[in-house]
Tab-separated table of N, CA, C and O in Angstrom:
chain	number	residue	atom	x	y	z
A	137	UNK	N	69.997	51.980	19.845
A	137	UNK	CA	68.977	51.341	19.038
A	137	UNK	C	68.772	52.049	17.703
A	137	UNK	O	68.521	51.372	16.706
A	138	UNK	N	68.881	53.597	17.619
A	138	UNK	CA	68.113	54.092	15.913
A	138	UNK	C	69.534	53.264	15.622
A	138	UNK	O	69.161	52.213	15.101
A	139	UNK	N	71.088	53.249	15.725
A	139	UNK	CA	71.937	52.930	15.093
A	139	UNK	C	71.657	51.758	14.449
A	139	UNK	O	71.605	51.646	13.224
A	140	UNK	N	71.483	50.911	15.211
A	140	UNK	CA	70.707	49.274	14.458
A	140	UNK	C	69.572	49.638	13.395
A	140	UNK	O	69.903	49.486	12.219
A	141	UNK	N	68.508	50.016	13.605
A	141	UNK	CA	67.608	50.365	12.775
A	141	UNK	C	67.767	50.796	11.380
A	141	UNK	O	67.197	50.427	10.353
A	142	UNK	N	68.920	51.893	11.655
A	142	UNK	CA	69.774	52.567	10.652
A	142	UNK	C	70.273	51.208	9.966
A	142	UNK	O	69.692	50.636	9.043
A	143	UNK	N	70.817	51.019	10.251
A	143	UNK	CA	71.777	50.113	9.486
A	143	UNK	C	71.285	48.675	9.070
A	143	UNK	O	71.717	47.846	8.268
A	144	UNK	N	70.206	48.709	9.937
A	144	UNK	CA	69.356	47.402	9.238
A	144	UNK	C	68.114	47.723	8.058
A	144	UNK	O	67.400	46.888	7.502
A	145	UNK	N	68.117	49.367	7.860
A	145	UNK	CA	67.499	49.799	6.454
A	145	UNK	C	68.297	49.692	5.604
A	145	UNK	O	68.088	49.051	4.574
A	146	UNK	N	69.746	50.513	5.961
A	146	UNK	CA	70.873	50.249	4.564
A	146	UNK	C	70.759	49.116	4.242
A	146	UNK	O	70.838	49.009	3.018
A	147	UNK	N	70.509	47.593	5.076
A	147	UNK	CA	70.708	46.255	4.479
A	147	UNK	C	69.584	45.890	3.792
A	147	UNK	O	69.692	45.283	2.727
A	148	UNK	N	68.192	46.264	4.395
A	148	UNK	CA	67.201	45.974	3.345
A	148	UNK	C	67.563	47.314	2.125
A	148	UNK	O	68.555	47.570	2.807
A	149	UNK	N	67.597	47.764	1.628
A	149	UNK	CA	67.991	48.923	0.978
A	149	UNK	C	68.729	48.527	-0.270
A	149	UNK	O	68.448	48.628	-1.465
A	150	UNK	N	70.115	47.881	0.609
A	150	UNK	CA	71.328	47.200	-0.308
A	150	UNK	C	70.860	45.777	-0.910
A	150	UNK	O	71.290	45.377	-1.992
A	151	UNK	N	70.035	45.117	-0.202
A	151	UNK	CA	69.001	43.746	-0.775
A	151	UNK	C	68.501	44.168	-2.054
A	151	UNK	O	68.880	43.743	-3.145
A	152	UNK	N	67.631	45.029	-1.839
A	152	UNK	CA	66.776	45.650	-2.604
A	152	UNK	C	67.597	45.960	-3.923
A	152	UNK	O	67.449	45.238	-4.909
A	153	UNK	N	68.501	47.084	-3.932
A	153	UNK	CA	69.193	47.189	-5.039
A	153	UNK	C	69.694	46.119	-5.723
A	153	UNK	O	69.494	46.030	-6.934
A	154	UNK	N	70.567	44.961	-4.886
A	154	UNK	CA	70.621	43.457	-5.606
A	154	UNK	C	69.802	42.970	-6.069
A	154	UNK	O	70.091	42.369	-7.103
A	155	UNK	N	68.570	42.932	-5.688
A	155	UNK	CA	67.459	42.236	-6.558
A	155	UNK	C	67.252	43.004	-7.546
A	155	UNK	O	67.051	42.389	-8.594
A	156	UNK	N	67.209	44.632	-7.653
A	156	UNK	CA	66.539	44.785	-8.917
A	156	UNK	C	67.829	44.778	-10.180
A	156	UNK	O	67.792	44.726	-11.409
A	157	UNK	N	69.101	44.872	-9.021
A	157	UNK	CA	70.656	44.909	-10.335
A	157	UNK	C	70.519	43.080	-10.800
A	157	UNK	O	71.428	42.585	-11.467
A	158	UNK	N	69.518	42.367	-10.438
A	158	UNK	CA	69.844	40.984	-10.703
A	158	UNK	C	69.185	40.653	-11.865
A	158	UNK	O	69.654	40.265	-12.935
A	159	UNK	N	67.692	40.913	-11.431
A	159	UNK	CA	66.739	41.531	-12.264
A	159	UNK	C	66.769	41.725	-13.516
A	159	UNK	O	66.046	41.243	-14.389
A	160	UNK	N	67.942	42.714	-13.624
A	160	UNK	CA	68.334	43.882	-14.613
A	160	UNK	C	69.347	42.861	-15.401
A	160	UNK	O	69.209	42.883	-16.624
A	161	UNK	N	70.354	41.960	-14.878
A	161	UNK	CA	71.360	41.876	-15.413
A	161	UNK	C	71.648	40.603	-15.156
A	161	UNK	O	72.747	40.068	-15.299
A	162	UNK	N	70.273	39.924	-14.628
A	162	UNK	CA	70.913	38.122	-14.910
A	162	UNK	C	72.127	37.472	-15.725
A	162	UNK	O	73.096	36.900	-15.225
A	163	UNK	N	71.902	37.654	-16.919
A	163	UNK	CA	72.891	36.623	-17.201
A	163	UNK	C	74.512	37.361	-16.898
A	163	UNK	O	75.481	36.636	-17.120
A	164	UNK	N	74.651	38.156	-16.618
A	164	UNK	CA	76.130	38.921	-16.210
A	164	UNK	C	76.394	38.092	-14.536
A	164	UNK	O	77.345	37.491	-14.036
A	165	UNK	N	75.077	38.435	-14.095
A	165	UNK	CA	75.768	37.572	-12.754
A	165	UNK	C	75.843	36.403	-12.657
A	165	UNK	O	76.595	35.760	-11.925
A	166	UNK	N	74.974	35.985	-13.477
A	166	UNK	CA	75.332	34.002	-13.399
A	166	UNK	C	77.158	33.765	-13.868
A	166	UNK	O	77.740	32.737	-13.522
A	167	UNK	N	77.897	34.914	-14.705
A	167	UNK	CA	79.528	34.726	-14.290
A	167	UNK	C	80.043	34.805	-13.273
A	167	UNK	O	81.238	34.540	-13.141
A	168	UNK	N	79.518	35.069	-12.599
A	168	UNK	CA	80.353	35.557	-10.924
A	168	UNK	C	81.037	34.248	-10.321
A	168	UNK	O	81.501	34.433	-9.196
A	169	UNK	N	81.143	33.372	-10.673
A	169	UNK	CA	82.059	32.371	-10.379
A	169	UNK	C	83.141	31.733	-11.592
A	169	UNK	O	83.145	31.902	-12.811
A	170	UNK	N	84.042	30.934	-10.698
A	170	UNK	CA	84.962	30.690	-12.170
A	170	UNK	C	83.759	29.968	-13.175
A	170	UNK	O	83.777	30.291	-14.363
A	171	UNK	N	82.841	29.111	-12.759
A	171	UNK	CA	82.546	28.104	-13.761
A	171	UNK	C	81.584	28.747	-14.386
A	171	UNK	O	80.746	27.961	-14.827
A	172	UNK	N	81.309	30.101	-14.656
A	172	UNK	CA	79.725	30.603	-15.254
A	172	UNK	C	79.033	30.470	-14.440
A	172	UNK	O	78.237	31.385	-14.653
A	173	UNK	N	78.560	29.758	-13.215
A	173	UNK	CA	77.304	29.521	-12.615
A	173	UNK	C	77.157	30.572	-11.267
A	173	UNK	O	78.196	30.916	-10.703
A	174	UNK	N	76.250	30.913	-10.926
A	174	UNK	CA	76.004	31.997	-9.266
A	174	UNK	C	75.898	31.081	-8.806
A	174	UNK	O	75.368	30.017	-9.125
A	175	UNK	N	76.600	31.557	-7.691
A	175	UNK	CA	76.709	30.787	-6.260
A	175	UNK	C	75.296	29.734	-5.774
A	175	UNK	O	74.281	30.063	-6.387
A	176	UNK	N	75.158	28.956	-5.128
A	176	UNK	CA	73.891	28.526	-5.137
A	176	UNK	C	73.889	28.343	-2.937
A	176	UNK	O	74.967	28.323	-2.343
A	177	UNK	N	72.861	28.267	-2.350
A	177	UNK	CA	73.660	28.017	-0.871
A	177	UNK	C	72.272	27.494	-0.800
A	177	UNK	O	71.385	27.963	-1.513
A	178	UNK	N	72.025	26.342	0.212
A	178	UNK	CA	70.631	25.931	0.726
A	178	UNK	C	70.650	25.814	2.133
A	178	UNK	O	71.585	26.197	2.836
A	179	UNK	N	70.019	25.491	2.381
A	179	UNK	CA	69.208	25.301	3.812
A	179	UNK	C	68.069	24.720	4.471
A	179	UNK	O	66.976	24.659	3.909
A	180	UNK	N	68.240	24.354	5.461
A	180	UNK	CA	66.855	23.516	5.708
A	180	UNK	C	66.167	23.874	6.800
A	180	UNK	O	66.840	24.043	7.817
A	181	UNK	N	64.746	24.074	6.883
A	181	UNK	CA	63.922	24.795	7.994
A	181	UNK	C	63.756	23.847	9.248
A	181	UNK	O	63.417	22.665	9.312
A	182	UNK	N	64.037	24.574	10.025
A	182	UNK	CA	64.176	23.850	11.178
A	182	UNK	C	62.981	24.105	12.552
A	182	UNK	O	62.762	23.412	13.545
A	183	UNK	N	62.478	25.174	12.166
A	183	UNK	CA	61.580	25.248	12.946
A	183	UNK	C	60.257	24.161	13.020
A	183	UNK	O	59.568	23.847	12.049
A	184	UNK	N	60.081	23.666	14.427
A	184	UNK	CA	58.987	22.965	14.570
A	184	UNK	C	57.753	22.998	13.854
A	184	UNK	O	57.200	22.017	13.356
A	185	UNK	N	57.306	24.318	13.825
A	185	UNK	CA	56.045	24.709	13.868
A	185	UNK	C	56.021	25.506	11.942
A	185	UNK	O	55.087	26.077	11.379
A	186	UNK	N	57.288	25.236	11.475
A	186	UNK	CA	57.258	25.909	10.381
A	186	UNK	C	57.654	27.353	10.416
A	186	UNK	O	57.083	28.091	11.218
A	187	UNK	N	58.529	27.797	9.662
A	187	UNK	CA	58.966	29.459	9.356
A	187	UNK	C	58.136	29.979	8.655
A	187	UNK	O	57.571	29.473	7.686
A	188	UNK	N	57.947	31.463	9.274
A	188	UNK	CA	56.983	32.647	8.766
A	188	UNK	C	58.272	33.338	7.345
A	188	UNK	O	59.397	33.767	7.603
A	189	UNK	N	57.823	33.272	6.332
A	189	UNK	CA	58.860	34.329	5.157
A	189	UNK	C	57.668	35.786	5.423
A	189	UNK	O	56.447	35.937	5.368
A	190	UNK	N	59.444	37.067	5.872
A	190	UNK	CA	58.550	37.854	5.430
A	190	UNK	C	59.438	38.745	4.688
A	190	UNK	O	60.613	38.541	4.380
A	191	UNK	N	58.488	40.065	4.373
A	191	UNK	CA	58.895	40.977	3.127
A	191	UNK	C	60.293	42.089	3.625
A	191	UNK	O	60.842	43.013	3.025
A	192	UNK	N	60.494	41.545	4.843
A	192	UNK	CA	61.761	42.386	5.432
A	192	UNK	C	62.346	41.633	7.112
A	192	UNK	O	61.715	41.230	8.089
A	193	UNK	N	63.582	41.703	6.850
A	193	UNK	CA	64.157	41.438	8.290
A	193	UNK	C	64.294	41.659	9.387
A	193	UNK	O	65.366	41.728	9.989
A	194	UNK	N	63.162	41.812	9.833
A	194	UNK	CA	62.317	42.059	10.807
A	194	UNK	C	61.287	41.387	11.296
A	194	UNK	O	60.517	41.068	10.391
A	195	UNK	N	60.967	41.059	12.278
A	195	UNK	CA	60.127	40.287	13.601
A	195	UNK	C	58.550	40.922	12.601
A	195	UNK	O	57.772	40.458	11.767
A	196	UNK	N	58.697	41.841	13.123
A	196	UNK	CA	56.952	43.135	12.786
A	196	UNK	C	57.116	42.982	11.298
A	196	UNK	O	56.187	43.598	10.775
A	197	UNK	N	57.818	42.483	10.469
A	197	UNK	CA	57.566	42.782	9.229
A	197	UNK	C	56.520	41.621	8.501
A	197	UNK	O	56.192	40.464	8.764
A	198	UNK	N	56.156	42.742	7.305
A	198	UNK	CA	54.489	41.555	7.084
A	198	UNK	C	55.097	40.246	6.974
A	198	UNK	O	56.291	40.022	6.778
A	199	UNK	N	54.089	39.334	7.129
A	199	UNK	CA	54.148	37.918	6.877
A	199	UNK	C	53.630	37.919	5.052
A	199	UNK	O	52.583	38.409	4.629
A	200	UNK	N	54.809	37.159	4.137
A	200	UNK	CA	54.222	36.570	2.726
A	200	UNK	C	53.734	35.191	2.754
A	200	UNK	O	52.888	34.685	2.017
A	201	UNK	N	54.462	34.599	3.816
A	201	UNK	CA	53.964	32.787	3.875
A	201	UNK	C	54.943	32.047	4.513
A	201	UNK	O	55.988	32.395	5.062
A	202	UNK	N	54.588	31.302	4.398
A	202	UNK	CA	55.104	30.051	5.408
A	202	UNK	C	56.188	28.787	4.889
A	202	UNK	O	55.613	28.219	3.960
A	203	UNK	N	57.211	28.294	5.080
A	203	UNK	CA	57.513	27.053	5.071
A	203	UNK	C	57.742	25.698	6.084
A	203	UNK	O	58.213	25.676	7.221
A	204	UNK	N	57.380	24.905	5.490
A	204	UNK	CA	56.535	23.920	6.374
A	204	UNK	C	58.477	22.968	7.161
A	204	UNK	O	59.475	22.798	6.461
A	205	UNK	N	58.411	22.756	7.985
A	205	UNK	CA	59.770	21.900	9.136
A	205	UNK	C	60.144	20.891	8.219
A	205	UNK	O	59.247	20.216	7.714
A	206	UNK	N	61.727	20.607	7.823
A	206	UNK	CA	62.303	20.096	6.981
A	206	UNK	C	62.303	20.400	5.648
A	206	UNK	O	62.807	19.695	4.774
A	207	UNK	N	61.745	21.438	5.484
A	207	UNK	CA	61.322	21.826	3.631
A	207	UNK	C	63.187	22.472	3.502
A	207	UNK	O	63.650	23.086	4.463
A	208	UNK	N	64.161	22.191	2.080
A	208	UNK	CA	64.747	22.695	1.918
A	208	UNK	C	65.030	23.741	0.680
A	208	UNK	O	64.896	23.678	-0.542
A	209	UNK	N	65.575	24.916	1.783
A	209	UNK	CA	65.506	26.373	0.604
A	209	UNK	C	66.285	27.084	0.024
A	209	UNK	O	67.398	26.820	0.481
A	210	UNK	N	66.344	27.708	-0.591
A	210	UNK	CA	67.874	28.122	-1.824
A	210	UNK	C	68.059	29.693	-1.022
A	210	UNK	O	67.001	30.166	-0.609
A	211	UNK	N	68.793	30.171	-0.883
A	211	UNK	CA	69.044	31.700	-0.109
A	211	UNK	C	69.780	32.010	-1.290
A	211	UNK	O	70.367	31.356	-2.152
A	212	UNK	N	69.524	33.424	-1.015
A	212	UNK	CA	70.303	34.076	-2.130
A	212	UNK	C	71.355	35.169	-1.582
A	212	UNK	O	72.138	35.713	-2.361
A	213	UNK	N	71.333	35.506	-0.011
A	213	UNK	CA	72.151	36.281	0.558
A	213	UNK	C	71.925	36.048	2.135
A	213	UNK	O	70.947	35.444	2.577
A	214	UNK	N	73.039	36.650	3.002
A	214	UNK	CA	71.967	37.019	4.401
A	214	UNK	C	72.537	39.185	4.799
A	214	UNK	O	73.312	40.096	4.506
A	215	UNK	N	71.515	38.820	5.530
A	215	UNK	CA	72.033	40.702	6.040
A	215	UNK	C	71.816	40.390	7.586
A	215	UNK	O	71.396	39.265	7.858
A	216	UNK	N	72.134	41.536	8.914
A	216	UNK	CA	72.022	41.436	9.786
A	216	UNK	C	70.141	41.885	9.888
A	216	UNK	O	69.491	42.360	8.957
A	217	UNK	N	69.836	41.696	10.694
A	217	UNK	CA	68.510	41.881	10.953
A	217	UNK	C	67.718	42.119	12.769
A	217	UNK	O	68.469	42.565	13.636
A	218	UNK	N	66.567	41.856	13.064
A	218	UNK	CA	66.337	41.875	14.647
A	218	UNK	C	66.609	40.990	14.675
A	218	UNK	O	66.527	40.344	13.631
A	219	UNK	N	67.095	40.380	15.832
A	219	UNK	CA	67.896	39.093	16.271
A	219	UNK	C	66.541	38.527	16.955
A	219	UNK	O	65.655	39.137	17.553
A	220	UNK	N	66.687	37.153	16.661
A	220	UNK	CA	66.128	36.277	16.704
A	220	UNK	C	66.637	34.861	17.906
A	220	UNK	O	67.724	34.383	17.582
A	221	UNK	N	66.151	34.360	18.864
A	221	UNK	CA	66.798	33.636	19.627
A	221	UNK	C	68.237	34.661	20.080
A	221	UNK	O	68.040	35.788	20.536
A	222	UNK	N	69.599	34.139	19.899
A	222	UNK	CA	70.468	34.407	19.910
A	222	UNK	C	71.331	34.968	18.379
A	222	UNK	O	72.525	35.169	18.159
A	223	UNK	N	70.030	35.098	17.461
A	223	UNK	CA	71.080	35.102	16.300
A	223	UNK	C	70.052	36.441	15.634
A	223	UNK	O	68.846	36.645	15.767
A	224	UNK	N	71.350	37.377	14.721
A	224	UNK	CA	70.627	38.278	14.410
A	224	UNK	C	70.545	38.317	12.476
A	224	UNK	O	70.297	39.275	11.744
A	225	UNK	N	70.838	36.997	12.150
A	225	UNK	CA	71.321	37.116	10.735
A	225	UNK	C	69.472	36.621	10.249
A	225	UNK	O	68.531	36.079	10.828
A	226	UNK	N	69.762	37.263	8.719
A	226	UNK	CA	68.317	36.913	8.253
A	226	UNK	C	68.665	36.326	6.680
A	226	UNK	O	69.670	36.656	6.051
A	227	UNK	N	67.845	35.591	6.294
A	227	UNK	CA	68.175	35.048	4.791
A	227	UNK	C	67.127	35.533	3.735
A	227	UNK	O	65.910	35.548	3.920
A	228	UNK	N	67.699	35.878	2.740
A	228	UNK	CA	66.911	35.887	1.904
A	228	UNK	C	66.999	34.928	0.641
A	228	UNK	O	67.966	34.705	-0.088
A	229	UNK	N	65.264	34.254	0.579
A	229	UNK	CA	64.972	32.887	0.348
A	229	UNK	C	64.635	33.482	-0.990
A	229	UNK	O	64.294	34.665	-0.996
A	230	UNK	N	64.690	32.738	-2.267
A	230	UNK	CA	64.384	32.599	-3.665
A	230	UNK	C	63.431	31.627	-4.277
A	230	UNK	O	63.310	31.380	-5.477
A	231	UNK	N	62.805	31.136	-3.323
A	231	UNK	CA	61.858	30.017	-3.235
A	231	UNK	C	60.597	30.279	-3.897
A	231	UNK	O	59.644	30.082	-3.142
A	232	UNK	N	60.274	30.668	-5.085
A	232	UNK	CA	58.822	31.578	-5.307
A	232	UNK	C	59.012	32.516	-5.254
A	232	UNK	O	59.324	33.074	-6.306
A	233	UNK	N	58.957	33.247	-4.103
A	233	UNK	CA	58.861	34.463	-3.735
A	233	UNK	C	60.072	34.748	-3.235
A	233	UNK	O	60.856	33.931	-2.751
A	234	UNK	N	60.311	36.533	-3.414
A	234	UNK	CA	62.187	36.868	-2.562
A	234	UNK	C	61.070	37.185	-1.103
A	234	UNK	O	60.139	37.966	-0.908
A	235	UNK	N	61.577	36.399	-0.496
A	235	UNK	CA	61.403	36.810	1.180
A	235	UNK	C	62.441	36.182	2.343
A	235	UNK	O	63.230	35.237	2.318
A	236	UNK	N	62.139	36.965	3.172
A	236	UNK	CA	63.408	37.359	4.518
A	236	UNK	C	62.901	35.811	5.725
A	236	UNK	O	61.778	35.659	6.207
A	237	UNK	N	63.649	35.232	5.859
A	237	UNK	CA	63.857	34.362	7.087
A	237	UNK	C	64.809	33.993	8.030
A	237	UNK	O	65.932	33.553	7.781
A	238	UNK	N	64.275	34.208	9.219
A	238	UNK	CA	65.241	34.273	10.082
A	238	UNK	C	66.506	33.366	9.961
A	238	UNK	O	66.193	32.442	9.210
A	239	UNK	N	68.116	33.194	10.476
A	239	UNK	CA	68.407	32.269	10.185
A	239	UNK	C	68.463	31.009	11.038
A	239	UNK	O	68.532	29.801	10.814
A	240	UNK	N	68.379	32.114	12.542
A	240	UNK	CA	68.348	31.189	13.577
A	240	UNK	C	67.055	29.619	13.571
A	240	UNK	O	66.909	28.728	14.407
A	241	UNK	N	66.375	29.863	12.315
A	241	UNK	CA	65.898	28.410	12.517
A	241	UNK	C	65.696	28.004	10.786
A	241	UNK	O	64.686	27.525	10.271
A	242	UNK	N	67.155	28.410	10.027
A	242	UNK	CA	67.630	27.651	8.958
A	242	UNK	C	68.989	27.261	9.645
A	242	UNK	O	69.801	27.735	10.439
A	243	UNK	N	68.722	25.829	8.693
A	243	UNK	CA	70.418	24.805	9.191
A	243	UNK	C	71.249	25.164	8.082
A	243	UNK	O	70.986	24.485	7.090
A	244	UNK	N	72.111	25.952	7.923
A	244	UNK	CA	72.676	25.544	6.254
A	244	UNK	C	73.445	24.384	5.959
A	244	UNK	O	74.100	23.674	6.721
A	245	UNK	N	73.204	24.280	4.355
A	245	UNK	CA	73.385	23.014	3.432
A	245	UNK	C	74.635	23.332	2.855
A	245	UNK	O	74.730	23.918	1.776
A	246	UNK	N	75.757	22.905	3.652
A	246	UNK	CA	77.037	22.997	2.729
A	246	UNK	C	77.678	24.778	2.712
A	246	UNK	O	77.866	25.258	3.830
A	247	UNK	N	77.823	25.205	2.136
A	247	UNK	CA	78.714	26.778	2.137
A	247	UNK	C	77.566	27.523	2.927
A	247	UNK	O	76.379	27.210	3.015
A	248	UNK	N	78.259	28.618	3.489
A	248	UNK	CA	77.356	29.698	4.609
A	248	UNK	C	77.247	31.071	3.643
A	248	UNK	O	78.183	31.837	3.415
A	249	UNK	N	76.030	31.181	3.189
A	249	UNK	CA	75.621	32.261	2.229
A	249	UNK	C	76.529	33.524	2.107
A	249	UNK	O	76.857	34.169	3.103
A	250	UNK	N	76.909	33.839	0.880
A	250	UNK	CA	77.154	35.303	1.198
A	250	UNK	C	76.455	36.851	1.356
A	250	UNK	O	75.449	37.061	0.678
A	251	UNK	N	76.778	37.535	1.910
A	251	UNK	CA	76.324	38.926	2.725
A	251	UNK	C	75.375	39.673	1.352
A	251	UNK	O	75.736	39.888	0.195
A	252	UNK	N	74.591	39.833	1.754
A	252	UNK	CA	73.632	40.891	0.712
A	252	UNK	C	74.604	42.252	0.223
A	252	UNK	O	74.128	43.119	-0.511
């Protein structure tokens, strides 16, 4: 178990540094594809009752808010995280706010995000 823990800080950690190198250097990464544009990946919430976004990939981690069943959301990466149902991947949503959602109850929309 610390091994997971471990390694699920390096991923919030390595998130973290992407957001603030994105931050820092928008228009350099909007080249990262042939056509000028960043990658774009969506998804759609699937949970009944609505998904909790929170500030890390983690179960215990604070709650920032909510999206409501069928709402669809733009991810900007995933990392491994506490597993959830059967699945341990987590997304991070660009929706307003950067926050962490599980993926096990996002459907993705077309391409499967790439890794934080």
């Amino acid at each position: 178990m610390p091994l997971r823990t471990a390694a699920t800080r390096l991923g919030v950690l390595a998130a973290g540094g992407a957001l603030a190198a994105l931050s820092l250097t928008a228009p350099a990464a909007a080249a990262d594809t042939a056509d000028g544009k960043a990658p774009v990946y969506k998804g759609r919430v699937i949970a009944k009752s609505g998904l909790l976004l929170r500030n890390a990939p983690h179960r215990g981690s604070r709650v920032i808010r909510s999206v409501p069943y069928g709402k669809v959301v733009t991810i900007f990466c995933k990392t491994r995280g506490d597993r959830v149902g059967n699945n341990s991947l987590w997304y991070l949503l660009t929706d307003g706010t950067w926050a962490w959602g599980s993926a096990h109850y996002i459907a993705n929309i077309g391409k499967v995000p790439r890794w934080c």
